[in-house]
């Protein structure tokens, strides 16, 4: 376990392209968010936190994370960037000495503890500002951000999440491949396709 790293799961969105609450869709005997949470808890990171926003109370009732580890962003409508900044500020208020924060999306149920541990190991060995996930030509999350970027993450805003920061730090970033087994679920069609692929 590396107690210098915390995981922050982003699950604040309203799932506007899906009628059921995306976070509460069934996945391998749990809800999607609970499955992601348990995968994160199984990794080497020291602590796992969740950021909620839309329908927070209903989602919170169906999650085993302690209330103290769930942060509810009142400004979630401002987009993923705002929720990341809110979450990072909330985490650092609790654990100011962290050396890295690993950001994971709550709608990526295929993310595994093994993948997260590879990102942690890459960051530990290489000392980079960001250890991120590569999807063919794109770099994205899950991504581990070193404390040298905390000031920039804490002021993120808008709908693109951490993408502007990932693009601007390419000289100090290393990646591992995630294209074959990590995918976002944005529509019911995505959900049904991934469930079918999972068997």
Short mmCIF file of the C-alpha atoms (twelve columns), coordinates in Angstrom:
data_MODEL
# 
_entry.id   MODEL 
# 
loop_
_atom_site.group_PDB 
_atom_site.id 
_atom_site.type_symbol 
_atom_site.label_atom_id 
_atom_site.label_alt_id 
_atom_site.label_comp_id 
_atom_site.label_asym_id 
_atom_site.label_seq_id 
_atom_site.Cartn_x 
_atom_site.Cartn_y 
_atom_site.Cartn_z 
_atom_site.pdbx_PDB_model_num 
ATOM 1   C CA . UNK A 1   0.000   0.000   0.000   1 
ATOM 2   C CA . UNK A 2   1.149   3.522   -0.806  1 
ATOM 3   C CA . UNK A 3   -0.429  5.904   1.704   1 
ATOM 4   C CA . UNK A 4   1.023   8.883   -0.171  1 
ATOM 5   C CA . UNK A 5   -1.589  8.339   -2.906  1 
ATOM 6   C CA . UNK A 6   -5.370  8.709   -2.735  1 
ATOM 7   C CA . UNK A 7   -7.919  7.805   -5.393  1 
ATOM 8   C CA . UNK A 8   -10.696 10.217  -6.350  1 
ATOM 9   C CA . UNK A 9   -13.684 8.682   -8.165  1 
ATOM 10  C CA . UNK A 10  -15.684 11.172  -10.214 1 
ATOM 11  C CA . UNK A 11  -19.424 10.390  -10.191 1 
ATOM 12  C CA . UNK A 12  -21.086 13.803  -10.010 1 
ATOM 13  C CA . UNK A 13  -22.721 14.005  -13.444 1 
ATOM 14  C CA . UNK A 14  -26.442 13.814  -14.180 1 
ATOM 15  C CA . UNK A 15  -26.192 11.139  -16.913 1 
ATOM 16  C CA . UNK A 16  -28.257 13.303  -19.253 1 
ATOM 17  C CA . UNK A 17  -27.943 10.799  -22.109 1 
ATOM 18  C CA . UNK A 18  -29.348 7.955   -19.983 1 
ATOM 19  C CA . UNK A 19  -32.690 7.686   -18.213 1 
ATOM 20  C CA . UNK A 20  -31.612 5.318   -15.415 1 
ATOM 21  C CA . UNK A 21  -29.007 6.707   -13.051 1 
ATOM 22  C CA . UNK A 22  -25.749 5.589   -14.624 1 
ATOM 23  C CA . UNK A 23  -24.015 5.232   -11.272 1 
ATOM 24  C CA . UNK A 24  -26.678 2.733   -10.126 1 
ATOM 25  C CA . UNK A 25  -26.745 0.483   -13.184 1 
ATOM 26  C CA . UNK A 26  -26.086 -3.171  -12.361 1 
ATOM 27  C CA . UNK A 27  -22.552 -4.472  -12.901 1 
ATOM 28  C CA . UNK A 28  -21.278 -7.863  -11.725 1 
ATOM 29  C CA . UNK A 29  -23.625 -8.099  -8.761  1 
ATOM 30  C CA . UNK A 30  -23.159 -4.484  -7.644  1 
ATOM 31  C CA . UNK A 31  -23.998 -1.060  -8.953  1 
ATOM 32  C CA . UNK A 32  -21.533 0.348   -11.445 1 
ATOM 33  C CA . UNK A 33  -20.221 2.908   -8.972  1 
ATOM 34  C CA . UNK A 34  -19.871 0.323   -6.206  1 
ATOM 35  C CA . UNK A 35  -17.945 -1.963  -8.569  1 
ATOM 36  C CA . UNK A 36  -15.533 0.864   -9.455  1 
ATOM 37  C CA . UNK A 37  -15.206 1.742   -5.759  1 
ATOM 38  C CA . UNK A 38  -14.318 -1.827  -4.807  1 
ATOM 39  C CA . UNK A 39  -11.776 -2.064  -7.653  1 
ATOM 40  C CA . UNK A 40  -10.132 1.118   -6.363  1 
ATOM 41  C CA . UNK A 41  -10.118 -0.182  -2.794  1 
ATOM 42  C CA . UNK A 42  -8.361  -3.335  -4.001  1 
ATOM 43  C CA . UNK A 43  -5.496  -1.279  -5.445  1 
ATOM 44  C CA . UNK A 44  -2.332  -0.182  -3.615  1 
ATOM 45  C CA . UNK A 45  -3.606  3.365   -3.094  1 
ATOM 46  C CA . UNK A 46  -4.021  4.368   0.518   1 
ATOM 47  C CA . UNK A 47  -7.516  5.846   0.491   1 
ATOM 48  C CA . UNK A 48  -10.451 6.088   -1.922  1 
ATOM 49  C CA . UNK A 49  -12.848 9.043   -2.083  1 
ATOM 50  C CA . UNK A 50  -15.933 9.708   -4.223  1 
ATOM 51  C CA . UNK A 51  -17.306 12.973  -5.628  1 
ATOM 52  C CA . UNK A 52  -21.077 13.063  -6.110  1 
ATOM 53  C CA . UNK A 53  -23.363 15.810  -7.388  1 
ATOM 54  C CA . UNK A 54  -26.632 15.065  -9.182  1 
ATOM 55  C CA . UNK A 55  -28.927 12.702  -7.226  1 
ATOM 56  C CA . UNK A 56  -26.257 12.530  -4.544  1 
ATOM 57  C CA . UNK A 57  -28.423 11.255  -1.689  1 
ATOM 58  C CA . UNK A 58  -29.969 8.440   -3.730  1 
ATOM 59  C CA . UNK A 59  -26.561 7.326   -4.993  1 
ATOM 60  C CA . UNK A 60  -25.014 7.627   -1.544  1 
ATOM 61  C CA . UNK A 61  -27.655 5.267   -0.123  1 
ATOM 62  C CA . UNK A 62  -26.490 2.584   -2.542  1 
ATOM 63  C CA . UNK A 63  -22.757 2.902   -1.893  1 
ATOM 64  C CA . UNK A 64  -20.747 1.285   0.887   1 
ATOM 65  C CA . UNK A 65  -18.189 4.104   1.071   1 
ATOM 66  C CA . UNK A 66  -18.163 5.844   4.477   1 
ATOM 67  C CA . UNK A 67  -19.960 9.193   4.471   1 
ATOM 68  C CA . UNK A 68  -16.706 10.917  5.420   1 
ATOM 69  C CA . UNK A 69  -15.155 9.687   2.162   1 
ATOM 70  C CA . UNK A 70  -17.952 11.046  -0.051  1 
ATOM 71  C CA . UNK A 71  -17.871 14.692  -1.128  1 
ATOM 72  C CA . UNK A 72  -20.968 16.306  -2.653  1 
ATOM 73  C CA . UNK A 73  -20.238 19.118  -5.096  1 
ATOM 74  C CA . UNK A 74  -23.009 21.763  -5.020  1 
ATOM 75  C CA . UNK A 75  -21.704 23.166  -8.319  1 
ATOM 76  C CA . UNK A 76  -21.634 19.878  -10.257 1 
ATOM 77  C CA . UNK A 77  -23.558 21.497  -13.131 1 
ATOM 78  C CA . UNK A 78  -20.413 23.496  -13.979 1 
ATOM 79  C CA . UNK A 79  -18.853 20.363  -15.405 1 
ATOM 80  C CA . UNK A 80  -16.298 17.674  -14.747 1 
ATOM 81  C CA . UNK A 81  -13.416 20.110  -14.363 1 
ATOM 82  C CA . UNK A 82  -15.200 21.905  -11.548 1 
ATOM 83  C CA . UNK A 83  -15.998 18.603  -9.826  1 
ATOM 84  C CA . UNK A 84  -12.376 17.451  -10.084 1 
ATOM 85  C CA . UNK A 85  -11.184 20.727  -8.545  1 
ATOM 86  C CA . UNK A 86  -13.802 20.436  -5.801  1 
ATOM 87  C CA . UNK A 87  -12.804 16.842  -5.101  1 
ATOM 88  C CA . UNK A 88  -9.077  17.537  -4.997  1 
ATOM 89  C CA . UNK A 89  -9.599  20.489  -2.650  1 
ATOM 90  C CA . UNK A 90  -11.807 18.309  -0.435  1 
ATOM 91  C CA . UNK A 91  -9.261  15.467  -0.353  1 
ATOM 92  C CA . UNK A 92  -6.375  17.806  0.471   1 
ATOM 93  C CA . UNK A 93  -8.403  19.348  3.296   1 
ATOM 94  C CA . UNK A 94  -8.440  15.868  4.844   1 
ATOM 95  C CA . UNK A 95  -4.988  14.646  3.733   1 
ATOM 96  C CA . UNK A 96  -2.776  17.660  3.090   1 
ATOM 97  C CA . UNK A 97  0.412   15.600  2.873   1 
ATOM 98  C CA . UNK A 98  -0.548  13.521  -0.163  1 
ATOM 99  C CA . UNK A 99  2.055   13.202  -2.895  1 
ATOM 100 C CA . UNK A 100 -0.308  12.055  -5.633  1 
ATOM 101 C CA . UNK A 101 -4.002  11.808  -6.490  1 
ATOM 102 C CA . UNK A 102 -5.287  9.169   -8.902  1 
ATOM 103 C CA . UNK A 103 -8.419  10.297  -10.735 1 
ATOM 104 C CA . UNK A 104 -10.845 7.589   -11.887 1 
ATOM 105 C CA . UNK A 105 -14.238 7.947   -13.587 1 
ATOM 106 C CA . UNK A 106 -17.242 6.264   -12.023 1 
ATOM 107 C CA . UNK A 107 -18.520 5.206   -15.461 1 
ATOM 108 C CA . UNK A 108 -15.511 3.033   -16.317 1 
ATOM 109 C CA . UNK A 109 -16.536 -0.293  -14.728 1 
ATOM 110 C CA . UNK A 110 -13.882 -2.271  -16.573 1 
ATOM 111 C CA . UNK A 111 -11.065 -0.467  -14.809 1 
ATOM 112 C CA . UNK A 112 -9.187  -2.921  -12.603 1 
ATOM 113 C CA . UNK A 113 -7.047  -2.733  -9.499  1 
ATOM 114 C CA . UNK A 114 -4.243  -4.149  -11.636 1 
ATOM 115 C CA . UNK A 115 -4.418  -1.217  -14.064 1 
ATOM 116 C CA . UNK A 116 -4.447  1.288   -11.204 1 
ATOM 117 C CA . UNK A 117 -1.454  -0.445  -9.599  1 
ATOM 118 C CA . UNK A 118 0.449   -0.202  -12.898 1 
ATOM 119 C CA . UNK A 119 -0.147  3.562   -12.906 1 
ATOM 120 C CA . UNK A 120 1.048   3.798   -9.299  1 
ATOM 121 C CA . UNK A 121 4.174   1.763   -10.089 1 
ATOM 122 C CA . UNK A 122 4.921   3.902   -13.156 1 
ATOM 123 C CA . UNK A 123 4.663   7.078   -11.082 1 
ATOM 124 C CA . UNK A 124 6.823   5.611   -8.298  1 
ATOM 125 C CA . UNK A 125 9.575   4.454   -10.644 1 
ATOM 126 C CA . UNK A 126 9.680   7.366   -13.083 1 
ATOM 127 C CA . UNK A 127 8.796   10.346  -10.893 1 
ATOM 128 C CA . UNK A 128 6.675   11.916  -13.626 1 
ATOM 129 C CA . UNK A 129 4.107   14.686  -13.152 1 
ATOM 130 C CA . UNK A 130 1.389   12.433  -14.616 1 
ATOM 131 C CA . UNK A 131 1.031   8.685   -15.088 1 
ATOM 132 C CA . UNK A 132 -1.981  8.340   -17.396 1 
ATOM 133 C CA . UNK A 133 -3.932  5.908   -19.544 1 
ATOM 134 C CA . UNK A 134 -3.456  5.825   -23.316 1 
ATOM 135 C CA . UNK A 135 -6.352  5.195   -25.705 1 
ATOM 136 C CA . UNK A 136 -4.799  4.983   -29.181 1 
ATOM 137 C CA . UNK A 137 -4.117  8.678   -29.950 1 
ATOM 138 C CA . UNK A 138 -5.673  10.058  -26.761 1 
ATOM 139 C CA . UNK A 139 -4.323  10.337  -23.222 1 
ATOM 140 C CA . UNK A 140 -6.840  10.313  -20.388 1 
ATOM 141 C CA . UNK A 141 -7.969  8.939   -17.063 1 
ATOM 142 C CA . UNK A 142 -7.440  6.951   -14.961 1 
ATOM 143 C CA . UNK A 143 -4.472  9.224   -14.372 1 
ATOM 144 C CA . UNK A 144 -2.237  9.797   -11.366 1 
ATOM 145 C CA . UNK A 145 -1.270  13.442  -10.821 1 
ATOM 146 C CA . UNK A 146 1.822   14.300  -8.794  1 
ATOM 147 C CA . UNK A 147 1.566   16.964  -6.086  1 
ATOM 148 C CA . UNK A 148 3.562   19.367  -8.294  1 
ATOM 149 C CA . UNK A 149 0.325   19.759  -10.300 1 
ATOM 150 C CA . UNK A 150 -2.069  20.126  -7.377  1 
ATOM 151 C CA . UNK A 151 -2.249  23.918  -7.697  1 
ATOM 152 C CA . UNK A 152 -3.346  23.576  -11.319 1 
ATOM 153 C CA . UNK A 153 -5.843  20.801  -10.637 1 
ATOM 154 C CA . UNK A 154 -7.432  22.786  -7.820  1 
ATOM 155 C CA . UNK A 155 -8.587  25.480  -10.251 1 
ATOM 156 C CA . UNK A 156 -9.846  23.293  -13.125 1 
ATOM 157 C CA . UNK A 157 -13.241 24.230  -14.548 1 
ATOM 158 C CA . UNK A 158 -15.512 23.429  -17.461 1 
ATOM 159 C CA . UNK A 159 -16.706 20.240  -19.165 1 
ATOM 160 C CA . UNK A 160 -13.357 18.784  -20.302 1 
ATOM 161 C CA . UNK A 161 -12.248 17.565  -16.906 1 
ATOM 162 C CA . UNK A 162 -8.486  17.161  -16.594 1 
ATOM 163 C CA . UNK A 163 -7.931  16.982  -20.355 1 
ATOM 164 C CA . UNK A 164 -6.485  20.514  -20.697 1 
ATOM 165 C CA . UNK A 165 -3.968  19.684  -17.999 1 
ATOM 166 C CA . UNK A 166 -3.038  16.371  -19.604 1 
ATOM 167 C CA . UNK A 167 -2.468  18.141  -22.908 1 
ATOM 168 C CA . UNK A 168 -0.301  20.841  -21.354 1 
ATOM 169 C CA . UNK A 169 2.001   18.472  -19.421 1 
ATOM 170 C CA . UNK A 170 2.918   16.087  -22.209 1 
ATOM 171 C CA . UNK A 171 6.645   16.633  -21.637 1 
ATOM 172 C CA . UNK A 172 6.396   15.158  -18.144 1 
ATOM 173 C CA . UNK A 173 3.832   12.421  -18.670 1 
ATOM 174 C CA . UNK A 174 4.086   8.682   -19.220 1 
ATOM 175 C CA . UNK A 175 1.285   6.329   -20.135 1 
ATOM 176 C CA . UNK A 176 0.171   2.719   -20.106 1 
ATOM 177 C CA . UNK A 177 -2.206  1.215   -22.643 1 
ATOM 178 C CA . UNK A 178 -5.859  0.948   -21.678 1 
ATOM 179 C CA . UNK A 179 -7.643  0.943   -25.035 1 
ATOM 180 C CA . UNK A 180 -8.713  -2.704  -24.973 1 
ATOM 181 C CA . UNK A 181 -10.292 -2.869  -21.549 1 
ATOM 182 C CA . UNK A 182 -11.242 0.582   -20.284 1 
ATOM 183 C CA . UNK A 183 -14.288 2.295   -21.765 1 
ATOM 184 C CA . UNK A 184 -16.707 4.990   -20.639 1 
ATOM 185 C CA . UNK A 185 -20.422 4.295   -20.480 1 
ATOM 186 C CA . UNK A 186 -22.325 7.319   -21.766 1 
ATOM 187 C CA . UNK A 187 -25.453 5.693   -23.255 1 
ATOM 188 C CA . UNK A 188 -27.581 2.620   -22.659 1 
ATOM 189 C CA . UNK A 189 -26.154 1.229   -25.894 1 
ATOM 190 C CA . UNK A 190 -22.639 1.522   -24.424 1 
ATOM 191 C CA . UNK A 191 -23.832 -0.234  -21.281 1 
ATOM 192 C CA . UNK A 192 -25.499 -3.118  -23.104 1 
ATOM 193 C CA . UNK A 193 -22.509 -3.578  -25.430 1 
ATOM 194 C CA . UNK A 194 -19.991 -3.702  -22.578 1 
ATOM 195 C CA . UNK A 195 -22.174 -6.058  -20.557 1 
ATOM 196 C CA . UNK A 196 -22.358 -8.374  -23.553 1 
ATOM 197 C CA . UNK A 197 -18.578 -8.224  -24.005 1 
ATOM 198 C CA . UNK A 198 -18.120 -9.045  -20.310 1 
ATOM 199 C CA . UNK A 199 -20.299 -12.115 -20.770 1 
# 
